[in-house]
Coordinates of C-alpha atoms in Angstrom, one line a residue:
X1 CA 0.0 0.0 0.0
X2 CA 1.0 3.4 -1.0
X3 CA 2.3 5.9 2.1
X4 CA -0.1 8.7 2.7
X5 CA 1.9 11.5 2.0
X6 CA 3.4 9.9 -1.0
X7 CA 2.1 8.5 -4.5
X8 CA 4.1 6.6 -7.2
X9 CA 4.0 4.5 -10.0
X10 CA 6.5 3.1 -12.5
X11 CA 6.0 2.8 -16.3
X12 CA 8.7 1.5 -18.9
X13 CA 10.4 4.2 -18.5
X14 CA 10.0 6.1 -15.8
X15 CA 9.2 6.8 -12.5
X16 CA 6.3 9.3 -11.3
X17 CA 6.0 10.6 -7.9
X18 CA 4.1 13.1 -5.9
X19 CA 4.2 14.3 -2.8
X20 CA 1.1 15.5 -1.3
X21 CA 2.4 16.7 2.6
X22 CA 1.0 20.0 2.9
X23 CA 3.7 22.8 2.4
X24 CA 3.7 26.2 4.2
X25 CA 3.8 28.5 1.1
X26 CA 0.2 29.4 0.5
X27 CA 1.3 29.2 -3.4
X28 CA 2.4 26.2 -3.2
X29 CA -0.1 24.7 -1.1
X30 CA -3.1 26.3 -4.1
X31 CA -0.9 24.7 -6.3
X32 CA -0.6 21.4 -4.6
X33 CA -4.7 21.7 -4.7
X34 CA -5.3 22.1 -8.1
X35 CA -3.3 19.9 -9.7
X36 CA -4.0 16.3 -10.2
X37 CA -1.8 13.4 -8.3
X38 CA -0.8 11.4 -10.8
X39 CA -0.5 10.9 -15.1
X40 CA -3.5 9.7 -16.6
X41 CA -3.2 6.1 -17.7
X42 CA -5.0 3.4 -19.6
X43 CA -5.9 -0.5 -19.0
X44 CA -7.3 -2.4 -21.9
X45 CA -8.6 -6.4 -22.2
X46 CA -10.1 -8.5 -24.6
X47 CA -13.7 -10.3 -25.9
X48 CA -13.5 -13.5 -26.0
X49 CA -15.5 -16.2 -28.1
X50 CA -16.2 -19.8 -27.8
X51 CA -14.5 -21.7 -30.4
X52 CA -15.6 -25.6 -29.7
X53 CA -17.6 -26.6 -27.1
X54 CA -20.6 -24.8 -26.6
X55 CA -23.1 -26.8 -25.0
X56 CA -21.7 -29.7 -24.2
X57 CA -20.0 -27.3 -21.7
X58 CA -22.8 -27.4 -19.3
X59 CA -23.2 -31.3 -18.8
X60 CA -19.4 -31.6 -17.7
X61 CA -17.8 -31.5 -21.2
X62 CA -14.6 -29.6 -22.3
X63 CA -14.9 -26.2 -24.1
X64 CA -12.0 -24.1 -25.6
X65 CA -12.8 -20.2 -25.4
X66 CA -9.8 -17.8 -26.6
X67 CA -9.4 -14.1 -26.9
X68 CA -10.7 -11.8 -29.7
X69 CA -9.1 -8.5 -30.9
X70 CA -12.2 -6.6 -29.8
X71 CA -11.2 -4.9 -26.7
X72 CA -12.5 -2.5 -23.9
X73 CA -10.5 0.4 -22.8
X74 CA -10.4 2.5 -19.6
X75 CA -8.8 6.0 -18.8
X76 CA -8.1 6.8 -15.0
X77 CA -7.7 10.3 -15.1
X78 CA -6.7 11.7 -11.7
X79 CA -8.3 15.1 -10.3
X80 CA -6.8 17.4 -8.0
X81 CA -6.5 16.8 -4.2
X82 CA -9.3 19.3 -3.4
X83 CA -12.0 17.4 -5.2
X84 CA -12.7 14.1 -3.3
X85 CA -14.9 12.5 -5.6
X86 CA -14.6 9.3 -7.7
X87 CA -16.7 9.3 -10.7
X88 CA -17.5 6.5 -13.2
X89 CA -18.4 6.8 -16.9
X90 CA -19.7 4.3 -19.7
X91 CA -21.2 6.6 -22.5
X92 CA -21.3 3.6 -24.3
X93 CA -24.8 2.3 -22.2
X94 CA -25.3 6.1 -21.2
X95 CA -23.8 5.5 -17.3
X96 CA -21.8 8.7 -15.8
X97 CA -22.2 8.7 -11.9
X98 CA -20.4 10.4 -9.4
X99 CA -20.0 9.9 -5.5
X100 CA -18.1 11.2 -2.7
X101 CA -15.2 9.6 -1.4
X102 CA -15.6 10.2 1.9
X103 CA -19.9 9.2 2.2
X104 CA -18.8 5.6 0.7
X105 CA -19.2 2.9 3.8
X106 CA -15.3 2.2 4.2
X107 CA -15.8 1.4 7.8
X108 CA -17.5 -1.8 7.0
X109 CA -15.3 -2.7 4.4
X110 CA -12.7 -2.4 6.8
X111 CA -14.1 -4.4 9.5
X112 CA -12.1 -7.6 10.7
X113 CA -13.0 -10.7 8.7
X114 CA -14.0 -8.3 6.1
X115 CA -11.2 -6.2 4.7
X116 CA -9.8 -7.9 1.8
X117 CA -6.0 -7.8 0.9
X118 CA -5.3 -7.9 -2.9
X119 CA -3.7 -11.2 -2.7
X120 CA -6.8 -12.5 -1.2
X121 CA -8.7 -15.6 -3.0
X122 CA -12.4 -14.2 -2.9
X123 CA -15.1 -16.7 -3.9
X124 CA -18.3 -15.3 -2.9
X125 CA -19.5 -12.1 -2.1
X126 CA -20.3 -11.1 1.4
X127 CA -24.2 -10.0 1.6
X128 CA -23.6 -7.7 4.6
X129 CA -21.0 -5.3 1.9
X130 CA -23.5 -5.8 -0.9
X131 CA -26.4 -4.2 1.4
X132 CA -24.2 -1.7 2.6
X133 CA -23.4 -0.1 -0.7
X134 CA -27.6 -0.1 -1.7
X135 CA -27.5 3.3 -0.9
X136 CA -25.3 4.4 -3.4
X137 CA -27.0 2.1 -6.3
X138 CA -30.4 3.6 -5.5
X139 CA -28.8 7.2 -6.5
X140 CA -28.0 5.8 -10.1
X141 CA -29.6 6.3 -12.6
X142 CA -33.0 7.0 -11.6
X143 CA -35.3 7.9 -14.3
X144 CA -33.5 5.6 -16.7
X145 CA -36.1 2.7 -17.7
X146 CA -35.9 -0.5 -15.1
X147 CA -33.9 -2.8 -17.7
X148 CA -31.2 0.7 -18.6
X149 CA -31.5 0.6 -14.7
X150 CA -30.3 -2.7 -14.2
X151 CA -27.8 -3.0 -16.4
X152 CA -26.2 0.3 -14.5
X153 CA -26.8 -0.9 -11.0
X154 CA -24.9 -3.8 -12.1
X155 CA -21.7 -2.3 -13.5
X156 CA -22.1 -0.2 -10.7
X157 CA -21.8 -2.4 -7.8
X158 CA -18.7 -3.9 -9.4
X159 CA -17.3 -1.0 -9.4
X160 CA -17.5 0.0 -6.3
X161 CA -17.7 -3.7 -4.4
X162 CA -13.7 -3.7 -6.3
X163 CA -12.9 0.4 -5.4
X164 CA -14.3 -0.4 -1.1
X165 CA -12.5 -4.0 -1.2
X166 CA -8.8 -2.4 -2.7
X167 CA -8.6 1.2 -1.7
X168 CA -8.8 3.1 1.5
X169 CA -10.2 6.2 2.2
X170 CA -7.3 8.1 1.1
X171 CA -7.6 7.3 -2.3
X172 CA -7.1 9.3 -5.1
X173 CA -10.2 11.4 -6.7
X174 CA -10.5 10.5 -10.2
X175 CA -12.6 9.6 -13.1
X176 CA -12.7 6.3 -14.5
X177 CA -14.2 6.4 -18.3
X178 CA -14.9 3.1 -20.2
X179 CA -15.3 2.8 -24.1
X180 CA -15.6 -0.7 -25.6
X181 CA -15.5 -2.1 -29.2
X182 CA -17.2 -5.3 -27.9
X183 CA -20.9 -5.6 -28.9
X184 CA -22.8 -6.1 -25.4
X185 CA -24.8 -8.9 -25.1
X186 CA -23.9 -10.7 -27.6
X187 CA -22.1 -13.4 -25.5
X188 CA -18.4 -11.7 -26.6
X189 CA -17.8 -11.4 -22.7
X190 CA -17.9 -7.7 -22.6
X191 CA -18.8 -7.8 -19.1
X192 CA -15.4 -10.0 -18.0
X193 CA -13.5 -7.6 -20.3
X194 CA -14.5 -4.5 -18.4
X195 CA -14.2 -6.6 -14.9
X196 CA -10.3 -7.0 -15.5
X197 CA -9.9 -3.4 -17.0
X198 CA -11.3 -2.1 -13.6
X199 CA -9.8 -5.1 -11.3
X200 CA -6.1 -3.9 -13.0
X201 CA -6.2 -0.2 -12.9
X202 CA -7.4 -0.5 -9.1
X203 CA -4.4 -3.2 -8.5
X204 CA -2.2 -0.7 -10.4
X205 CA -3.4 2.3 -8.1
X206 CA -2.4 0.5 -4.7
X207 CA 0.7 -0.5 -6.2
X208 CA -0.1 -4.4 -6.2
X209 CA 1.0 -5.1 -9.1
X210 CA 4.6 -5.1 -11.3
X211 CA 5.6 -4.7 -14.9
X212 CA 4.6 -5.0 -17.4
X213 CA 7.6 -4.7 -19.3
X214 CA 9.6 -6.7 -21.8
X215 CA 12.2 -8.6 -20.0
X216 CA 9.5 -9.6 -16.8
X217 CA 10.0 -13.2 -15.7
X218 CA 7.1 -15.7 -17.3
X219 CA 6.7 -16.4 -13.2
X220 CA 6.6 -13.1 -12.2
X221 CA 3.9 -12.0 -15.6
X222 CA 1.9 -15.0 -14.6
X223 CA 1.2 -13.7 -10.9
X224 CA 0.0 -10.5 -11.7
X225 CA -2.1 -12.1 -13.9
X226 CA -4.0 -14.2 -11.3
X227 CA -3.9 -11.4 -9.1
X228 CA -6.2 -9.6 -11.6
X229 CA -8.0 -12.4 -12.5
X230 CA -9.4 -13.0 -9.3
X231 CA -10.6 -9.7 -8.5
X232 CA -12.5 -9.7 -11.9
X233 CA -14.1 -13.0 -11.0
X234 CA -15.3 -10.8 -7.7
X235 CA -16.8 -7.9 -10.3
X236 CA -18.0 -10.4 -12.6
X237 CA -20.2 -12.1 -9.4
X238 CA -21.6 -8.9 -8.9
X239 CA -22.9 -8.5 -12.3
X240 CA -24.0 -12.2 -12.8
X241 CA -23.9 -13.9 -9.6
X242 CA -22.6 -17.6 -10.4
X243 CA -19.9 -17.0 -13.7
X244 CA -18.0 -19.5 -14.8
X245 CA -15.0 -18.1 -14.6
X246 CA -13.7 -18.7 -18.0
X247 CA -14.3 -14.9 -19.4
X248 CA -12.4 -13.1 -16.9
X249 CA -9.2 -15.9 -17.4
X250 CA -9.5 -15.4 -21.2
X251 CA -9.4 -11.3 -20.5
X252 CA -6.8 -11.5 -18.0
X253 CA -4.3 -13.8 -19.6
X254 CA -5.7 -13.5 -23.0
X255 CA -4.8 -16.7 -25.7
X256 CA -7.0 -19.5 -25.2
X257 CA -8.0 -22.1 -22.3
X258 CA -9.7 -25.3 -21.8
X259 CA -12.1 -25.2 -19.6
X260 CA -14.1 -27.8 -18.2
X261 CA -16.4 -28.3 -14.7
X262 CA -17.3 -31.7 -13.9
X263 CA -18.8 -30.9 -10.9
X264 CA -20.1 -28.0 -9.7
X265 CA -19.5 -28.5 -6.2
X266 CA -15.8 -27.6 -7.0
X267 CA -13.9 -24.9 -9.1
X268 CA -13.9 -25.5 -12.7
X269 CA -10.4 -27.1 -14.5
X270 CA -9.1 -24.5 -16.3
X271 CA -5.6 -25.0 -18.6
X272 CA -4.4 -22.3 -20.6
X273 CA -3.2 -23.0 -24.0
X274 CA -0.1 -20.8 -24.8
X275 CA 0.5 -22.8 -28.1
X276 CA -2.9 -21.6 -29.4
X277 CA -2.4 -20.0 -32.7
X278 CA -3.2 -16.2 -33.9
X279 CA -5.4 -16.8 -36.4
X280 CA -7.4 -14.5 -38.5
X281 CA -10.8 -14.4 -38.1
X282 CA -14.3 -12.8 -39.6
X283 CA -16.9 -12.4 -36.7
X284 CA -20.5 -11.3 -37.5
X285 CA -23.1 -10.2 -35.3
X286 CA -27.0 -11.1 -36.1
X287 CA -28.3 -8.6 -33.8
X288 CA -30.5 -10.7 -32.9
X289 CA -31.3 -11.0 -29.1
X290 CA -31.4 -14.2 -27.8
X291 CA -31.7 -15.9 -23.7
X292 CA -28.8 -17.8 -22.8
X293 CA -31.0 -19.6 -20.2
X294 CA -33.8 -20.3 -23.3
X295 CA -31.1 -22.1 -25.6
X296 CA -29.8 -24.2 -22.9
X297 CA -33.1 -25.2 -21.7
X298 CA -33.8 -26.9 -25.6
X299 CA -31.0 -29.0 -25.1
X300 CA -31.8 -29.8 -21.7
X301 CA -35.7 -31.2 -23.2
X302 CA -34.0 -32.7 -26.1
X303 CA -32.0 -34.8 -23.5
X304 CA -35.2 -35.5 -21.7
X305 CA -36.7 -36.7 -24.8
X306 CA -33.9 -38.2 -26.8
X307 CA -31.2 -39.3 -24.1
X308 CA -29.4 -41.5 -25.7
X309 CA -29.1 -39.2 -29.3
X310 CA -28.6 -36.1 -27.7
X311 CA -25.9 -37.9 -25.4
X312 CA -23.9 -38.9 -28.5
X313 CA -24.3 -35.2 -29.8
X314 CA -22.7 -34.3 -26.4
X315 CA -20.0 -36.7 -26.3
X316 CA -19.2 -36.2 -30.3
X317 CA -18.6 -32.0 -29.1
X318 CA -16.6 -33.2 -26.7
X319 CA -14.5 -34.6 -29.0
X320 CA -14.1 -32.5 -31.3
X321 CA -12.8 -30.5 -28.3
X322 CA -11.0 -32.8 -27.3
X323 CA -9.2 -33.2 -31.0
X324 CA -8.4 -29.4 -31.3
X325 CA -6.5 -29.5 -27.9
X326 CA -4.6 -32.6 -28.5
X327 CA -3.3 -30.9 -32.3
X328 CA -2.6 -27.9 -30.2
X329 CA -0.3 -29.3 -27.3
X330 CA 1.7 -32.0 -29.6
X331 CA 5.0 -31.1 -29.6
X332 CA 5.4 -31.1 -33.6
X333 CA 2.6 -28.8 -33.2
X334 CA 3.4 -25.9 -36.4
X335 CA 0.4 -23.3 -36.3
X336 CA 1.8 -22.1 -39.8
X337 CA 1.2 -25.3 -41.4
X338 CA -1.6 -24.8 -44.1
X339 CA -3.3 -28.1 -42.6
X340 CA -3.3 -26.9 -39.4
X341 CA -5.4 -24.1 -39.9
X342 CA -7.5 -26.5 -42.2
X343 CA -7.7 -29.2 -39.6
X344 CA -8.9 -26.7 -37.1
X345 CA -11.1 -25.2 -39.4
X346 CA -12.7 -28.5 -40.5
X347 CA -13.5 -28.7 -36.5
X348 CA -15.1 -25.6 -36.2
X349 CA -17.7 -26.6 -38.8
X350 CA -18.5 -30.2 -37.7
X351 CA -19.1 -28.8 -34.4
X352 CA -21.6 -26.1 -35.9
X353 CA -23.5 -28.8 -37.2
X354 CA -23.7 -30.4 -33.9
X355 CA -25.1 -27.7 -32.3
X356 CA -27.7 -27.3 -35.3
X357 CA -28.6 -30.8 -33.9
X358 CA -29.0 -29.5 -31.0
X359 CA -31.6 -27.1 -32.2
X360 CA -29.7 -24.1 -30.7
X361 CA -28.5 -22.5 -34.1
X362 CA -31.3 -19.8 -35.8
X363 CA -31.8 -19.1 -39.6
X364 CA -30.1 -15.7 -39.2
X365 CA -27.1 -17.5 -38.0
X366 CA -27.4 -20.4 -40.6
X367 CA -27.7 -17.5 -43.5
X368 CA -24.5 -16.3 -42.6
X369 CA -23.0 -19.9 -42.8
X370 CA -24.3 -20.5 -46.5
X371 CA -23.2 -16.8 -47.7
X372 CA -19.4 -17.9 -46.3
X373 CA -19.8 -21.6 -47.0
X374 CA -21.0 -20.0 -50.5
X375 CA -17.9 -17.5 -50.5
X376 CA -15.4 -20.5 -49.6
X377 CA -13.2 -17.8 -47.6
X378 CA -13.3 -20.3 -44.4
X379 CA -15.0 -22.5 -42.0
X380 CA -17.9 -20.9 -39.6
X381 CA -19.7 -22.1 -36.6
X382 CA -22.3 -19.9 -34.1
X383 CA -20.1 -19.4 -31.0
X384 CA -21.8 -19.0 -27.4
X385 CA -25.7 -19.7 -27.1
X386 CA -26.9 -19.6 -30.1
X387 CA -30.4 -18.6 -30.8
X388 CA -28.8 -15.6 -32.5
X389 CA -26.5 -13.6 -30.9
X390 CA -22.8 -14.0 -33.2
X391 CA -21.1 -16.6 -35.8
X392 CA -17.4 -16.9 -36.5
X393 CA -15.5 -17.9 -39.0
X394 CA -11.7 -19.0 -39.0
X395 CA -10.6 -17.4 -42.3
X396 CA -8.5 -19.3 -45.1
X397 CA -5.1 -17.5 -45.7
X398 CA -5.5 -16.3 -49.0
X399 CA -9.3 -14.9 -47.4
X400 CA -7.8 -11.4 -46.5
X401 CA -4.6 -11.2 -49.2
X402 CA -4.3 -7.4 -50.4
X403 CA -3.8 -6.5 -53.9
X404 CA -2.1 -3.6 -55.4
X405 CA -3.8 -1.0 -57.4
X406 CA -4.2 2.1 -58.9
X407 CA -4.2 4.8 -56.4
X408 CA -7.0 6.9 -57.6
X409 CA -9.3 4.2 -56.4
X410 CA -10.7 3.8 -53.2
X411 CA -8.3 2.2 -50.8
X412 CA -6.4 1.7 -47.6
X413 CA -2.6 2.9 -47.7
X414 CA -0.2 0.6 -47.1
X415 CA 1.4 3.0 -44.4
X416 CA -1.2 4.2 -42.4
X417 CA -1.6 2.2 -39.4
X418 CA -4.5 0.3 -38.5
X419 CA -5.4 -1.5 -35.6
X420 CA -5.9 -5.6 -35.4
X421 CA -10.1 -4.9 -35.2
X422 CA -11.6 -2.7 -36.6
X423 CA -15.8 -3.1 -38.0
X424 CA -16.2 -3.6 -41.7
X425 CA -19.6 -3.0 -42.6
X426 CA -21.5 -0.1 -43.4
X427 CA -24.1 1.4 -41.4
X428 CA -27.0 -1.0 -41.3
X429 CA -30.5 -0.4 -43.0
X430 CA -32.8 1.5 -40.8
X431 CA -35.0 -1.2 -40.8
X432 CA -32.3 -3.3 -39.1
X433 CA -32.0 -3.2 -35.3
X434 CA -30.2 -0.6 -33.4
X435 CA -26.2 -1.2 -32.8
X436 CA -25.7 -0.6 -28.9
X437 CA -22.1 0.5 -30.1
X438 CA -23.0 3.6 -32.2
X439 CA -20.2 2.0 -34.7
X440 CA -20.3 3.9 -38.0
X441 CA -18.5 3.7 -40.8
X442 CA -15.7 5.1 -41.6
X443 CA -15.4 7.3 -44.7
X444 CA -13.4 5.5 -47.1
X445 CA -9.7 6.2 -47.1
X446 CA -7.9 7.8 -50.0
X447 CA -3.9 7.7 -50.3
X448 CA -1.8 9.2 -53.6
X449 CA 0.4 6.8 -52.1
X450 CA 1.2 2.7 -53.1
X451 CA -2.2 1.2 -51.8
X452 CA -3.7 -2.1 -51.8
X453 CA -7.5 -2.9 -52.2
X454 CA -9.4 -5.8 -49.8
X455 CA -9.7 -9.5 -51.7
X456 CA -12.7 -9.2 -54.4
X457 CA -14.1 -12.2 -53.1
X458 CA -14.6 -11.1 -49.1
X459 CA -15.3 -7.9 -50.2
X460 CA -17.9 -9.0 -52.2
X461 CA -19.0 -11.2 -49.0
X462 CA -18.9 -8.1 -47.0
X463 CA -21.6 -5.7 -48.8
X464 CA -23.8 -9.2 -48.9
X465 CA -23.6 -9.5 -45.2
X466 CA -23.8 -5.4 -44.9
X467 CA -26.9 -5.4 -47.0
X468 CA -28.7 -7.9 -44.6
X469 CA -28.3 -6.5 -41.6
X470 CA -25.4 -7.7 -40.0
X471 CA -22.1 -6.3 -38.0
X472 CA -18.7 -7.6 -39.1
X473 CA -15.7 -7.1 -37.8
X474 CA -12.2 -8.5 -38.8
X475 CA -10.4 -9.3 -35.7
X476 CA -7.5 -12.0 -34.3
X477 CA -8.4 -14.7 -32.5
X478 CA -6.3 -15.5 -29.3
X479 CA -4.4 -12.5 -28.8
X480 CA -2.7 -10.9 -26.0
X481 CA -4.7 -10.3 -22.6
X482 CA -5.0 -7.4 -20.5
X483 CA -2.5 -4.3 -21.6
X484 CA -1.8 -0.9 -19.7
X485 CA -0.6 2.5 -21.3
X486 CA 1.1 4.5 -18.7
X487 CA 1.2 7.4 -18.5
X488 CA -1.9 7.6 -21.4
X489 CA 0.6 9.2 -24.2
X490 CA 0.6 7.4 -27.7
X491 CA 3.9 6.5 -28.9
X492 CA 4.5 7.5 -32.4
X493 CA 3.8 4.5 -35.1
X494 CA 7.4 4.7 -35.7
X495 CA 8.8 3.8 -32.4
X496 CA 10.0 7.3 -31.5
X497 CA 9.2 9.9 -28.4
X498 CA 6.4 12.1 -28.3
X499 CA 2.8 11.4 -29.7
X500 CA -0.6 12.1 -28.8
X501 CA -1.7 12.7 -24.9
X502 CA -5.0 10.9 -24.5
X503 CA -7.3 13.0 -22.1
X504 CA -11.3 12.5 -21.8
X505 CA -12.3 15.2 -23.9
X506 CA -10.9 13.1 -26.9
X507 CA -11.2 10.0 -25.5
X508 CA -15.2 10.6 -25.4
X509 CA -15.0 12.2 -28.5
X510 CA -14.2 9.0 -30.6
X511 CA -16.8 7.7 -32.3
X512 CA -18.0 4.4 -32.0
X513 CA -15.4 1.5 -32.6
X514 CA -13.4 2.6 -35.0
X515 CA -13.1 6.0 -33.4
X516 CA -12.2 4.4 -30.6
X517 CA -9.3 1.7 -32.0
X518 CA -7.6 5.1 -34.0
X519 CA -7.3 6.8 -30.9
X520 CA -5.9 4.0 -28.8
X521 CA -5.9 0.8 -30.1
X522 CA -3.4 -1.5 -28.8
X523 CA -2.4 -2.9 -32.5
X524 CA -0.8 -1.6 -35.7
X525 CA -1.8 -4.4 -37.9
X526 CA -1.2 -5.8 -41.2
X527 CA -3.0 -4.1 -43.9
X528 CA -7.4 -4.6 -43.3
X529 CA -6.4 -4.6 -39.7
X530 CA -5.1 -7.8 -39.0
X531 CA -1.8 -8.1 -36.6
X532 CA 0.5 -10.8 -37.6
X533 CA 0.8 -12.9 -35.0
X534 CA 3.5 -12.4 -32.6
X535 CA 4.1 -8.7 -34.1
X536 CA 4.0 -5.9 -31.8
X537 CA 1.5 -3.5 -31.0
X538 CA 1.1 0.6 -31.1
X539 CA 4.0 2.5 -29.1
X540 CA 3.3 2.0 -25.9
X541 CA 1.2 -0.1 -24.6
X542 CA 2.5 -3.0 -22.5
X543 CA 1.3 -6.6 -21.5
X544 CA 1.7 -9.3 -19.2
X545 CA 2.7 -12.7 -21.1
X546 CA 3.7 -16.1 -20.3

């Protein structure tokens, strides 16, 4: 824990400190007033998806869920002494709240048997801290309509469950803003991904956690991880009371893990998969709302009235599953192996037919697999639920080649930098259903310079799919995990000193995704936004791997 009077915090580079004991001089003491304690800095984490497994997941089988390059991004941005307040905004579902530090109930937080130490393994949440904080829920939001409401209380009490459990009444006042380029509720684990962003910049802000920086032990990257894990898993139980767990390990450490519960009398097995390739990947999102409780409840019927088949559907998931993770952990295990990619991909679809068996799949989903299947750019499967909500598709290499041409057409410039996820369709019909993202899209780029234009044949793909209805983005599949930006100054694309400050006037100036992904995306990528894998990522930005 930080000293009272003092406040630092370490970056690649350099040190930041500020002493905040009172000083005689009237001008300095003013001074010492209005300016803020510390730099700004950022924490980002990933979406994740479910590549095989979905389903069978419930009835004790194995599941592989992996990162996506569709992140959400927080700025702490520190006020001055003076202010005492702590203030939390998500324009992106319309939540900016404010309390004061000091009304918070700390003294019940900090009762023996209660107060929490970071390195603490919490498993439940205590009922007497959750009643405590009512009072400051009931202040939120309240004309908002009861489902807006909900949602806010929600976010809310993790917030502040995470900010009582970590900090101290001397903390800091500051605003925490959150911007995300995951679609909400459409079973991309937006929720974990905004659990680890505030579980690490709270961590960061007590000084519980080291790095990250390039030459960090595996050992030493690995414990920070858990450390922020496990205070996610405490946010995410206060936005969905019994989680798995397997979203907030996938934001956390990023890549991909196997996860499996055989009973649920004891914590899940969960074994991450370093050796899980980057692979490029096309996701696309129906809009269409569906009930994770409503899907599972059709298999559960179908296994009441078809035991025996829909127990061989179950097992045959399982071993598809099962297949993926023994190709991946082999030793003579080569992810750039053209039939690698193939044999994975040949996976993904055999297990999308499965859950079609299942009756979990929905004809918005299934036209997306024939206008792909029709396309031949890759293999695609519904990932999560089903019922609607997104499909994937693990794209063939040649899917997203570049070609170059003339540059008076429209096209992206081979040296402009783009990040590694970025939407791809236009703005949907009006007809269509509302994007809880505000993406929009991007005018299209010009460049007098060489320039490449997208493969005809996915671009062709791309207006079909745009035409219909539905959300695409081009993003990597099992990427890096959680990443901080500290102080919040963007490095230039060439590697040098200097580059853009990010304060909240522009970070809530960015328009939807792709506004928010220029600003302060954590990848430069290959040209349509895809980051070879292993490559590096904008200026900057750090992250814990191992």
């Amino acid at each position: 824990m930080a000293d009272a009077g003092r406040v630092s915090f370490q970056d690649n580079h350099n040190t930041y400190n500020q002493t905040t004991q009172q000083d005689s001089r009237p001008a300095m003491a003013e001074r010492k007033n209005s300016t803020p304690l510390m730099p700004a800095f950022m924490v980002s984490a990933p979406g994740k998806v479910i590549v095989y497994g979905e389903h069978a997941v419930v009835y004790g089988k194995a599941a592989i869920a992996a990162a996506i390059s569709l992140r959400s991004y927080l700025l702490v941005h520190f006020l001055s002494k003076s202010r005492r307040t702590v203030s939390l905004r998500f324009p992106d579902i319309s939540l900016d709240h404010t309390w004061c530090i000091d009304d918070l109930p700390w003294d019940i937080f900090a009762t023996p048997g209660k107060k929490r130490s970071y390195y603490d393994l919490v498993t439940s949440l205590d009922p007497e801290l959750i009643a405590a904080l009512q009072p400051h829920l009931d202040v939120v939001s309240p004309d908002a309509p009861e489902h807006i409401r909900k949602i806010h209380q929600s976010s809310v009490t993790a917030f502040l469950y995470l900010f009582l459990s970590l900090g101290t009444t001397s903390h800091p006042p500051c605003v925490y803003t959150l911007r995300s380029t995951i679609p909400i509720g459409a079973g991309l684990g937006s929720s974990a991904s905004i659990a680890v962003c505030l579980s690490t910049a709270l961590l960061i802000q007590i000084r519980a956690l080291s790095g990250p920086h390039n030459d960090q032990p595996a050992a030493e990257s690995a414990l920070q991880i858990e450390r922020i894990n496990r205070w996610a898993f405490v946010a995410e139980m206060c936005i969905h009371g019994n989680p798995s767990g397997v979203d907030n390990t996938v934001a956390s450490g990023g890549k991909a893990v196997l996860f499996q519960r055989i009973d649920y009398t004891k914590p899940p097995i969960v074994l991450r998969l370093n050796k899980f390739p980057e692979l490029p990947l096309l996701l696309v999102n129906t809009r269409q709302s569906r009930s994770t409780a409503v899907e599972v409840a059709k298999v559960g019927k179908l296994r009441e009235k078809h035991p025996a088949i829909a127990a061989h559907i179950l097992d045959a998931i399982n071993d598809i599953t099962a297949t993926a993770h023994e190709l991946i952990s082999s030793e003579d295990f080569d992810e750039k192996d053209p039939t690698t990619l193939k044999t994975l991909g040949e996976l993904a679809s055999v297990n999308h037919g499965l859950l079609v068996a299942l009756g979990v799949s929905h004809p918005k989903l299934e036209r997306i697999r024939a206008l792909i299947d029709h396309a031949g750019i890759g293999w695609t499967k519904l990932t999560g639920a089903g019922g609607g909500g997104c499909a994937i598709t693990l794209l063939r290499p040649d899917a997203t080649i570049e070609s170059e041409h003339s540059p008076i057409s429209p096209s992206f410039s081979s040296d402009q930098d783009y990040t590694n996820s970025q939407p791809i369709s236009p703005a949907a019909p009006s007809n269509s259903n509302s994007n809880t993202n505000g993406l929009i899209t991007p005018p299209v780029k010009k460049s007098h310079k060489r320039t490449f234009s997208r493969n005809p044949i996915l671009k062709s793909l791309e207006t079909k799919l745009a035409n219909e209805g539905f959300e695409q983005f081009e993003t990597t599949l099992a990427g890096d995990g959680v990443g901080v930006l500290m102080p919040a100054v963007l490095m230039n694309g060439s590697g040098e000193e200097g580059g853009e400050e990010i304060d909240q006037g522009k970070f809530l100036r960015a328009e939807g995704s792709e506004g928010i992904e220029a600003l302060v995306g954590v990848g430069v990528g290959a040209l349509g936004g895809l980051r070879e894998a292993g490559g590096g990522g904008r200026g900057g930005w750090g992250f814990w791997r191992y």
